[in-house]
Amino acid sequence: MSAVNIPPKPKLNYLNCDKTIRSWLLTLDHKRIGVMYLISTLTAFFVGGMLAEVIRTQLLVPKGLIFHATKHMSSFAAYKHYNQVFTLHGIIMVFMVLIPIIVAGLGNVVIPLMLGAKDVAFPRLNLISFYLYAGGAVMAIVSTVCGAVDTGWTFYTPYSITTETYVCFMVGGIVMIGFSSIFTGINFIVTIHKMRPPGMTWFRMPLFLWGIYATSIIQVAATPVIGVTLLLLILERVMHIGFFNAALGGSPVLFQDFFWFYSHPAVYIMILPAMAIISEIVPTFSRKHIFGYEFIALSSLAIALIGFLVWGHHMFVNGQSAELDTIFSFLTFLVAVPSAVKVFSWMATMYKGAIKLDTPMLYAISFIILFTVGGLTGVILGCIAEDVVLHDTYFVVGHFHYVMFGGTIIAFLGGLHYWWPKITGKMYNETMGRITCVLLFIGVNVTFFPQLIVGAEGMPRRYASYLPQYQGYMIASTVGAYIQLVAFLMMAGYLIHSIFRGRKAPDNPWGGATLEWTAASPPTHYNFDDTPLAIEDCYDYSYIKYDPAIDGYVRTDMPAKPAEEPETAPAHG
Amino acid sequence: MISPDPMAAIFSHGWNFSTLGSLWLPNSASSFGPEIQWLWDFWYWMSVFFTVLITGITVWFCIKYRFRKGIRENADPAPDHNTPLEITWSIIPLILMLVLFIFGFKYYMDMDQPPSGCYKISVLAWKWHWQFTYPDDAVTNTLYIPLNTPVEFVMTSKDVLHGFWIPDLSIQRDVIPGRTMTIWVKAIRAGHYKLQCAEYCGDGHSEMLANVIVMPIPAFKKKLAQAADIWMHNGKVLPLHVVGKRVAQLEGCLGCHSVNGARGTGPTWKNLAGSSVQLVSGSATADYAYLKQAILYPGQKMVAGFNNVMPDYYSDFAGAAHKRARKLDALIWYINTLSTHASKTSQPPVPDLPGKAGKAATQPASAAAGKAKSGKPAATEKAPPQKGAAIPAAAMPLVALGKKLYASMGCIACHTVNGTPVVGPTWKNLAGYPVKLTTGKTVIADYQFLRFMILQPGKKIVAGYPNIMPSFTTTLAGKKNAKKLDGLIWYINSLSDKTSKTTQPPLK
């Protein structure tokens, strides 16, 4: 290719086409909205992560290292602050990080690019959605500044009705974030339905889009329930209408049913997009077609739909009838099967591949291992008799951190490293990326594996202090959290470094076959100069060749890039 | 806020990895243990197998099929789907899941259905405290469980959700306000275990623990008999403020209210009684009436700077049973002993009751008001001498009969013979003493009066006691039963140092 010889003509991309702050704040460009989401969610992730470090530090000693009894304060008054910390950690991580970070963050940037489209179906709705998220975050901050909440992220009644902390503001913020999630879901469903390029039938879509599609269905169908539930909670707090408070004739268990009717599907809102990212990374870095495409695609939908019917497995010990326990247990086991098959399919994809262990692939492999542990520990929790001895213990905490952190966050980081060159137009330091990934993998296991053991031994969750016999595990877990902190600081370092000093990224640094790699890095404002055709199988890597001149891959099935053609060239037919 | 001590504690505190029962789960002391352990082991080895398999194969592929420049730049041709393989790896997990489901369901049914005739212990939970009540009315903070006996826990909460969780007995169930939750267990190994609250319930959640002691049935019975009477210790009547301290522990007051001046979830009790209290609106003096109201209806007058989190203690202290009101007074006596401002107005009225427990209580308060920390006031009651009570020898068989009836007819449930008033007046020093009635009249408890009170108890009520005694007309009235009735009254006489001809039944 002769591209290197052409004098560098400053090519406008979505980042530098308009540099005013106004152009960012009022942008309708899906990529800019995606970047704003990424910045917001990563900021939230930083705050939530620091709170996690506070939690782990507190638990170094049985009576609490940070919040404990002093001359002027009883232990309970001190533990209230610990309770506020873990509540805030949970709320931030669930509602402000895990739910939006992949779908609204990476999804906003990537989905239209994967579809070869200019933007999402409803760009204005997209911007509203971001501002609802931001507004919700502001309300959460107001609540925190006023005095925070100490209910746990689950807001279980009647505690959440009777506590004198700032529940209404926090809950109101979450309702707003819920609307943001609904709008994003509607937007992506319509986008995927209506804006696929010529040639891309449903079963020729990249699996990332299948995952996002299934997720969006859950977002649209389940989120209204949490909205209504939390509004009822506000009504009950303000007007003392007895929905959930037994003292007023309500039922605390009703709240749990409503809450988990959303919050269990919400777990799939978090994990399905993560699986979708892995389904992109594994074939790309194995240089091999994904194994069992149809199954992976349809299993996302199956998980999304069955996922609506398993919420009662959070309530095995709250006295719901044994019949309900049985049905929910059965459906829970049913959901486990498609997840297992996905893991086997990724492994079969690697079989006989040409596996490049670049940073995104290392994250994908970490995901497969960590998700296996998370999934298997979930299986025992779905078993009713065993749940009785594990419910509300650290075993549950360990389990869902393996799934949410070892699953969602690790997959997100894989996706972030995978699409980082596309989003920023810069390459990060690959060696640092690999070292950090390995360090993080170690940190996650050191943090969460001891929690599984200490939970099986009986230590309950949400404890500001604990019996001395658990201390060994708690210290190990805290050491793991510090390892993670180091890893994240390193990551922040080399990613920020890459923005300013990084090598310019080629359009297709990894050899991906999906359409986003045919756009420039970073893409232009309208993504593509021409609507691309989805002629090739998006997992066929045979026609994508490495070009050492640009240290990237080129497709051999496409004409030379239009940008390098003279202005006078005839338009494409 | 980090103080140096806990930091040092990391290194000096000798922790130990607790002995793993078998593969993580504690060695269960419950009859469910073997089933749960079996299923856990099945899952455990299945998980180890799959984790090793998946990790091993993934790592092996990464090494074997790694990208090598010039040697391996492209994948080998391989099918991108294989229906028999895909069906196989769907069916195998499905079968394993079904095994877990079926056994989990089967064992859970055993755990869910209590066998008939369980020994029932009621569990009351509130922020942040457990209280256990046994069939014979003993109340404890430590959960005593008889060995090898199916025990059903009947549980409810006064305020928010709590979780009844004993890891070593493999039982857990939420405790929900407004509902009665049940769970049962048969403990098969004696020992000391811990109950931990599993459902988040606020500030004191992590300290909402209780000791659980599984003991053989004889020891269990003995323990309960001791716990049943908070007014007594080793056969001696305790002064009221000591009883009050016991009440404070049983009711969990001390979790939130310190006695040393430290700030807690609620105001400290040190120097509270008699002092001036800053309320949310206005101020008040912590006198007897105020303290009583603050305990029974805690939300009504909030102390400034504290949250409205205290559950009301109405059902524990108020209501008909006089015993409860006396517990409340005992508690307020205790609060008074902690204060240098204590005075007549902050102290409960000196009990105007038969028996001497009340009189004993006047001493600690005045002692505390005088010199705050002079150790335990000498308030222990001396057993009054039995003044040889002029019981004729001829009546002794009747006294013995009465003593037998006292136990067999159930008088013992409400009337003590040691001076402690419970539900009804004590029989000690009753005969021959003046008794105040609800009508305001005072009468001497002579033979006719005692007879009348036993046969028609509702007609005249002794002041300060509830009208709950059943009539004994059918069992004690009439010529046929005259001996029994007289026997009881002889027995009552034998307990009094003022027994005389007028109080004794006529001897034939």
Coordinates of N, CA, C and O in Angstrom, one line a residue, chain A residues 115-240:
Chain A
L115 N -23.2 -1.8 12.5 CA -24.3 -1.9 11.5 C -24.0 -1.1 10.3 O -24.8 -1.1 9.4
G116 N -22.9 -0.5 10.3 CA -22.5 0.3 9.1 C -23.5 1.5 9.0 O -23.7 2.1 7.9
A117 N -24.0 2.0 10.1 CA -25.0 3.1 10.1 C -24.4 4.4 10.5 O -23.2 4.4 11.1
K118 N -25.1 5.5 10.3 CA -24.5 6.8 10.7 C -24.7 7.0 12.1 O -24.0 7.7 12.8
D119 N -25.8 6.5 12.7 CA -26.1 6.8 14.1 C -27.2 5.8 14.5 O -27.6 4.9 13.8
V120 N -27.6 5.9 15.8 CA -28.7 5.1 16.3 C -30.0 5.6 15.7 O -30.0 6.7 15.0
A121 N -31.1 4.9 15.9 CA -32.3 5.2 15.3 C -32.9 6.6 15.8 O -33.4 7.4 15.1
F122 N -32.7 6.8 17.1 CA -33.2 8.0 17.7 C -32.1 8.8 18.4 O -32.0 8.7 19.7
P123 N -31.4 9.6 17.7 CA -30.2 10.3 18.4 C -30.6 11.2 19.5 O -29.9 11.3 20.5
R124 N -31.8 11.9 19.4 CA -32.2 12.8 20.5 C -32.5 12.0 21.7 O -32.2 12.4 22.8
L125 N -33.3 10.9 21.5 CA -33.6 10.1 22.7 C -32.3 9.6 23.4 O -32.3 9.5 24.6
N126 N -31.3 9.3 22.5 CA -30.0 8.9 23.1 C -29.4 9.9 24.0 O -29.0 9.6 25.1
L127 N -29.5 11.2 23.6 CA -28.9 12.3 24.4 C -29.8 12.5 25.7 O -29.2 12.6 26.8
I128 N -31.1 12.4 25.5 CA -32.0 12.5 26.7 C -31.6 11.4 27.7 O -31.5 11.6 28.9
S129 N -31.4 10.2 27.2 CA -31.1 9.1 28.0 C -29.8 9.4 28.8 O -29.7 9.1 30.0
F130 N -28.8 10.0 28.1 CA -27.6 10.3 28.9 C -27.8 11.3 30.0 O -27.4 11.2 31.1
Y131 N -28.7 12.3 29.7 CA -28.9 13.3 30.7 C -29.8 12.8 31.9 O -29.7 13.3 33.0
L132 N -30.6 11.8 31.6 CA -31.4 11.2 32.7 C -30.4 10.5 33.6 O -30.5 10.5 34.8
Y133 N -29.4 9.8 32.9 CA -28.4 9.1 33.7 C -27.6 10.1 34.6 O -27.5 10.0 35.8
A134 N -27.2 11.2 34.0 CA -26.5 12.3 34.7 C -27.3 12.8 35.8 O -26.9 13.0 36.9
G135 N -28.6 13.1 35.5 CA -29.5 13.7 36.5 C -29.7 12.7 37.7 O -29.7 13.1 38.9
G136 N -29.8 11.4 37.4 CA -29.9 10.4 38.4 C -28.7 10.4 39.3 O -28.8 10.3 40.5
A137 N -27.5 10.5 38.6 CA -26.3 10.6 39.4 C -26.2 11.8 40.3 O -25.8 11.7 41.5
V138 N -26.7 12.9 39.8 CA -26.7 14.2 40.6 C -27.6 14.0 41.9 O -27.2 14.3 43.0
M139 N -28.8 13.3 41.7 CA -29.6 13.1 42.8 C -29.0 12.2 43.8 O -29.1 12.4 45.0
A140 N -28.3 11.2 43.3 CA -27.6 10.3 44.2 C -26.5 11.0 45.0 O -26.3 10.8 46.2
I141 N -25.8 12.0 44.3 CA -24.8 12.8 45.0 C -25.5 13.6 46.1 O -25.0 13.7 47.2
V142 N -26.6 14.3 45.7 CA -27.3 15.1 46.7 C -27.7 14.3 47.9 O -27.4 14.7 49.1
S143 N -28.2 13.1 47.7 CA -28.6 12.2 48.8 C -27.3 11.9 49.7 O -27.4 11.9 50.9
T144 N -26.2 11.6 49.0 CA -25.0 11.3 49.7 C -24.5 12.4 50.5 O -24.1 12.2 51.7
V145 N -24.5 13.6 49.9 CA -24.0 14.8 50.7 C -24.9 15.1 51.9 O -24.4 15.4 52.9
C146 N -26.2 14.9 51.7 CA -27.2 15.2 52.8 C -27.0 14.2 54.0 O -27.2 14.5 55.1
G147 N -26.6 13.0 53.7 CA -26.5 12.1 54.8 C -26.5 10.6 54.3 O -26.5 9.7 55.1
A148 N -26.5 10.4 53.0 CA -26.4 9.1 52.5 C -27.5 8.2 52.9 O -28.4 8.5 53.6
V149 N -27.5 6.9 52.4 CA -28.5 6.0 52.8 C -27.8 4.8 53.4 O -26.6 4.5 53.1
D150 N -28.5 4.0 54.2 CA -27.8 2.9 54.8 C -28.7 1.6 54.7 O -28.9 0.9 55.6
T151 N -29.4 1.5 53.6 CA -30.3 0.4 53.4 C -29.8 -0.8 52.7 O -30.4 -1.8 52.6
G152 N -28.6 -0.7 52.2 CA -28.1 -1.8 51.2 C -28.7 -1.4 49.9 O -29.8 -0.8 49.8
W153 N -28.1 -1.9 48.8 CA -28.6 -1.5 47.5 C -29.9 -2.1 47.2 O -30.6 -1.7 46.2
T154 N -30.4 -3.1 48.0 CA -31.6 -3.7 47.7 C -32.8 -3.0 48.3 O -34.0 -3.3 48.0
F155 N -32.6 -2.0 49.2 CA -33.7 -1.2 49.7 C -34.8 -2.0 50.4 O -36.0 -1.7 50.3
Y156 N -34.4 -3.1 51.0 CA -35.4 -3.9 51.6 C -36.3 -3.2 52.6 O -35.8 -2.5 53.5
T157 N -37.6 -3.4 52.4 CA -38.5 -2.8 53.4 C -38.7 -3.8 54.6 O -38.4 -5.0 54.4
P158 N -39.1 -3.4 55.7 CA -39.4 -2.1 56.1 C -38.3 -1.2 56.6 O -38.5 -0.1 56.9
Y159 N -37.0 -1.7 56.5 CA -35.9 -0.9 57.0 C -35.8 0.4 56.2 O -35.6 1.5 56.7
S160 N -36.0 0.2 54.8 CA -35.8 1.4 54.0 C -36.9 2.4 54.2 O -36.8 3.6 53.8
I161 N -38.0 2.0 54.8 CA -39.1 3.0 55.1 C -38.9 3.7 56.4 O -39.2 4.8 56.5
T162 N -38.2 3.0 57.3 CA -38.1 3.5 58.7 C -36.8 4.2 58.9 O -36.7 5.0 59.8
T163 N -35.8 3.9 58.1 CA -34.5 4.5 58.4 C -34.6 6.1 58.1 O -35.3 6.5 57.2
E164 N -33.8 6.8 58.9 CA -33.9 8.3 58.8 C -32.7 8.8 57.9 O -32.1 9.8 58.2
T165 N -32.4 8.0 56.9 CA -31.4 8.5 56.0 C -32.1 9.0 54.7 O -33.3 8.9 54.6
Y166 N -31.3 9.5 53.7 CA -31.9 10.2 52.6 C -32.3 9.2 51.5 O -31.8 9.3 50.4
V167 N -33.3 8.4 51.8 CA -33.7 7.3 50.8 C -34.4 7.9 49.6 O -34.2 7.5 48.5
C168 N -35.3 8.9 49.8 CA -36.1 9.4 48.7 C -35.3 9.9 47.6 O -35.5 9.6 46.4
F169 N -34.3 10.7 47.9 CA -33.4 11.3 46.8 C -32.7 10.2 46.1 O -32.6 10.2 44.9
M170 N -32.1 9.2 46.8 CA -31.4 8.2 46.2 C -32.3 7.3 45.3 O -32.0 7.1 44.1
V171 N -33.5 7.0 45.8 CA -34.4 6.2 45.1 C -34.9 6.9 43.8 O -35.0 6.4 42.7
G172 N -35.1 8.2 44.0 CA -35.6 9.1 42.9 C -34.5 9.0 41.8 O -34.8 9.0 40.6
G173 N -33.2 9.2 42.2 CA -32.1 9.1 41.2 C -32.1 7.8 40.5 O -31.9 7.8 39.3
I174 N -32.4 6.7 41.2 CA -32.4 5.4 40.5 C -33.5 5.3 39.6 O -33.4 4.7 38.5
V175 N -34.7 5.9 39.9 CA -35.8 5.8 39.0 C -35.4 6.6 37.7 O -35.7 6.1 36.6
M176 N -34.7 7.7 37.8 CA -34.3 8.4 36.6 C -33.3 7.6 35.8 O -33.4 7.5 34.6
I177 N -32.4 6.9 36.5 CA -31.4 6.1 35.8 C -32.1 5.0 35.1 O -31.8 4.5 34.0
G178 N -33.2 4.5 35.7 CA -34.0 3.5 35.1 C -34.6 3.9 33.8 O -34.6 3.2 32.8
F179 N -35.2 5.2 33.8 CA -35.7 5.7 32.5 C -34.6 5.8 31.5 O -34.8 5.5 30.3
S180 N -33.4 6.2 31.9 CA -32.3 6.2 31.0 C -32.1 4.9 30.3 O -31.9 4.7 29.1
S181 N -32.2 3.8 31.2 CA -32.0 2.5 30.7 C -33.0 2.0 29.7 O -32.8 1.4 28.7
I182 N -34.3 2.4 30.0 CA -35.4 2.1 29.1 C -35.2 2.7 27.8 O -35.4 2.1 26.7
F183 N -34.9 4.0 27.8 CA -34.7 4.7 26.5 C -33.6 4.1 25.7 O -33.7 4.0 24.5
T184 N -32.5 3.8 26.3 CA -31.4 3.2 25.6 C -31.9 1.9 25.0 O -31.6 1.6 23.8
G185 N -32.6 1.1 25.8 CA -33.1 -0.2 25.3 C -34.0 0.0 24.1 O -33.8 -0.7 23.0
I186 N -34.9 0.9 24.2 CA -35.8 1.1 23.0 C -35.0 1.5 21.8 O -35.2 1.0 20.7
N187 N -34.1 2.4 22.0 CA -33.3 2.9 20.9 C -32.5 1.8 20.2 O -32.5 1.7 19.0
F188 N -31.9 0.9 21.0 CA -31.1 -0.1 20.4 C -32.0 -1.2 19.7 O -31.6 -1.7 18.7
I189 N -33.1 -1.5 20.3 CA -34.0 -2.5 19.7 C -34.4 -2.0 18.3 O -34.3 -2.7 17.3
V190 N -34.8 -0.7 18.2 CA -35.2 -0.1 16.9 C -34.0 -0.1 16.0 O -34.1 -0.4 14.8
T191 N -32.9 0.3 16.5 CA -31.7 0.5 15.6 C -31.4 -0.9 15.0 O -31.1 -1.0 13.8
I192 N -31.4 -1.9 15.8 CA -31.0 -3.3 15.3 C -32.1 -3.8 14.4 O -31.8 -4.4 13.4
H193 N -33.3 -3.5 14.6 CA -34.4 -3.9 13.7 C -34.3 -3.2 12.4 O -34.4 -3.8 11.3
K194 N -34.1 -1.9 12.4 CA -34.4 -1.1 11.2 C -33.1 -0.7 10.5 O -33.2 -0.2 9.3
M195 N -32.0 -0.7 11.1 CA -30.8 -0.1 10.5 C -29.7 -1.0 10.0 O -28.6 -0.6 9.8
R196 N -30.0 -2.3 10.0 CA -29.0 -3.2 9.5 C -28.7 -3.0 8.0 O -29.6 -2.6 7.3
P197 N -27.5 -3.1 7.6 CA -27.1 -2.8 6.2 C -27.6 -3.9 5.3 O -27.9 -5.0 5.7
P198 N -27.6 -3.6 4.0 CA -27.9 -4.6 3.1 C -27.1 -5.8 3.2 O -25.8 -5.7 3.4
G199 N -27.7 -7.0 3.3 CA -26.9 -8.2 3.4 C -26.8 -8.8 4.8 O -26.5 -9.9 5.0
M200 N -27.1 -7.9 5.8 CA -27.0 -8.4 7.2 C -28.4 -8.9 7.6 O -29.2 -8.1 8.1
T201 N -28.6 -10.2 7.4 CA -29.9 -10.8 8.0 C -29.7 -11.0 9.4 O -28.6 -10.9 10.0
W202 N -30.7 -11.4 10.1 CA -30.6 -11.7 11.5 C -29.5 -12.6 11.9 O -28.7 -12.4 12.8
F203 N -29.4 -13.7 11.1 CA -28.4 -14.7 11.5 C -27.0 -14.4 10.8 O -26.2 -15.3 10.8
R204 N -26.9 -13.2 10.3 CA -25.5 -12.8 9.8 C -25.0 -11.6 10.7 O -24.0 -11.0 10.4
M205 N -25.8 -11.3 11.7 CA -25.4 -10.2 12.6 C -24.2 -10.6 13.5 O -24.2 -11.8 13.9
P206 N -23.3 -9.7 13.8 CA -22.3 -10.1 14.8 C -23.0 -10.4 16.1 O -24.1 -9.9 16.5
L207 N -22.4 -11.3 16.9 CA -23.0 -11.8 18.1 C -23.1 -10.7 19.2 O -24.0 -10.8 20.1
F208 N -22.3 -9.7 19.1 CA -22.4 -8.6 20.0 C -23.8 -7.9 19.9 O -24.4 -7.6 20.9
L209 N -24.3 -7.8 18.6 CA -25.6 -7.2 18.4 C -26.7 -8.1 19.0 O -27.7 -7.6 19.6
W210 N -26.5 -9.4 18.8 CA -27.5 -10.3 19.5 C -27.6 -10.1 21.0 O -28.6 -10.1 21.6
G211 N -26.4 -10.1 21.6 CA -26.4 -9.9 23.0 C -27.0 -8.6 23.4 O -27.8 -8.5 24.4
I212 N -26.7 -7.5 22.7 CA -27.3 -6.2 23.0 C -28.8 -6.2 22.8 O -29.6 -5.7 23.6
Y213 N -29.2 -6.9 21.8 CA -30.6 -7.0 21.5 C -31.4 -7.7 22.6 O -32.4 -7.2 23.1
A214 N -30.9 -8.8 23.0 CA -31.5 -9.5 24.1 C -31.5 -8.7 25.4 O -32.5 -8.6 26.1
T215 N -30.4 -8.0 25.6 CA -30.3 -7.1 26.8 C -31.4 -6.0 26.8 O -32.0 -5.7 27.8
S216 N -31.5 -5.4 25.6 CA -32.4 -4.3 25.4 C -33.8 -4.7 25.7 O -34.6 -4.0 26.3
I217 N -34.2 -5.9 25.3 CA -35.5 -6.4 25.6 C -35.8 -6.5 27.1 O -36.8 -6.0 27.6
I218 N -34.8 -6.9 27.9 CA -34.9 -7.0 29.3 C -35.0 -5.6 29.9 O -35.9 -5.3 30.7
Q219 N -34.2 -4.7 29.3 CA -34.2 -3.3 29.9 C -35.6 -2.7 29.7 O -36.1 -2.0 30.6
V220 N -36.2 -2.9 28.5 CA -37.5 -2.3 28.3 C -38.6 -3.0 29.1 O -39.5 -2.3 29.6
A221 N -38.5 -4.3 29.2 CA -39.6 -5.0 29.9 C -39.5 -5.0 31.4 O -40.5 -5.0 32.1
A222 N -38.3 -5.0 31.9 CA -38.2 -5.2 33.4 C -38.0 -3.9 34.1 O -38.5 -3.7 35.3
T223 N -37.4 -2.9 33.5 CA -37.0 -1.7 34.3 C -38.3 -0.9 34.8 O -38.2 -0.4 35.9
P224 N -39.4 -0.9 34.0 CA -40.6 -0.2 34.6 C -41.0 -0.7 36.0 O -41.5 0.0 36.8
V225 N -40.8 -2.0 36.2 CA -41.2 -2.6 37.5 C -40.4 -2.0 38.6 O -41.0 -1.7 39.7
I226 N -39.1 -1.9 38.4 CA -38.3 -1.3 39.5 C -38.7 0.2 39.7 O -38.8 0.7 40.8
G227 N -39.0 0.9 38.6 CA -39.4 2.3 38.7 C -40.7 2.4 39.5 O -40.7 3.2 40.5
V228 N -41.7 1.6 39.2 CA -42.9 1.6 40.0 C -42.7 1.3 41.4 O -43.2 1.9 42.4
T229 N -41.9 0.2 41.6 CA -41.7 -0.3 43.0 C -41.0 0.8 43.8 O -41.4 1.1 45.0
L230 N -40.0 1.5 43.3 CA -39.3 2.5 44.0 C -40.2 3.7 44.2 O -40.1 4.4 45.3
L231 N -41.1 4.0 43.3 CA -42.0 5.1 43.5 C -43.0 4.8 44.6 O -43.3 5.7 45.4
L232 N -43.4 3.6 44.7 CA -44.3 3.2 45.8 C -43.5 3.3 47.1 O -44.1 3.7 48.1
L233 N -42.2 3.0 47.1 CA -41.4 3.2 48.3 C -41.4 4.6 48.7 O -41.5 5.0 49.9
I234 N -41.2 5.5 47.7 CA -41.2 7.0 48.1 C -42.6 7.4 48.6 O -42.7 8.0 49.7
L235 N -43.7 6.9 48.0 CA -45.0 7.2 48.5 C -45.2 6.8 49.9 O -45.7 7.5 50.8
E236 N -44.7 5.6 50.2 CA -44.8 5.0 51.5 C -44.1 5.8 52.5 O -44.5 6.1 53.6
R237 N -42.9 6.3 52.1 CA -42.1 7.1 53.1 C -42.7 8.4 53.3 O -42.7 8.9 54.4
V238 N -43.2 9.0 52.2 CA -43.7 10.4 52.4 C -45.1 10.5 52.9 O -45.4 11.3 53.8
M239 N -46.0 9.6 52.4 CA -47.4 9.7 52.7 C -47.8 8.5 53.7 O -49.0 8.5 54.0
H240 N -46.9 7.6 54.0 CA -47.3 6.6 55.0 C -48.4 5.7 54.5 O -49.4 5.4 55.2

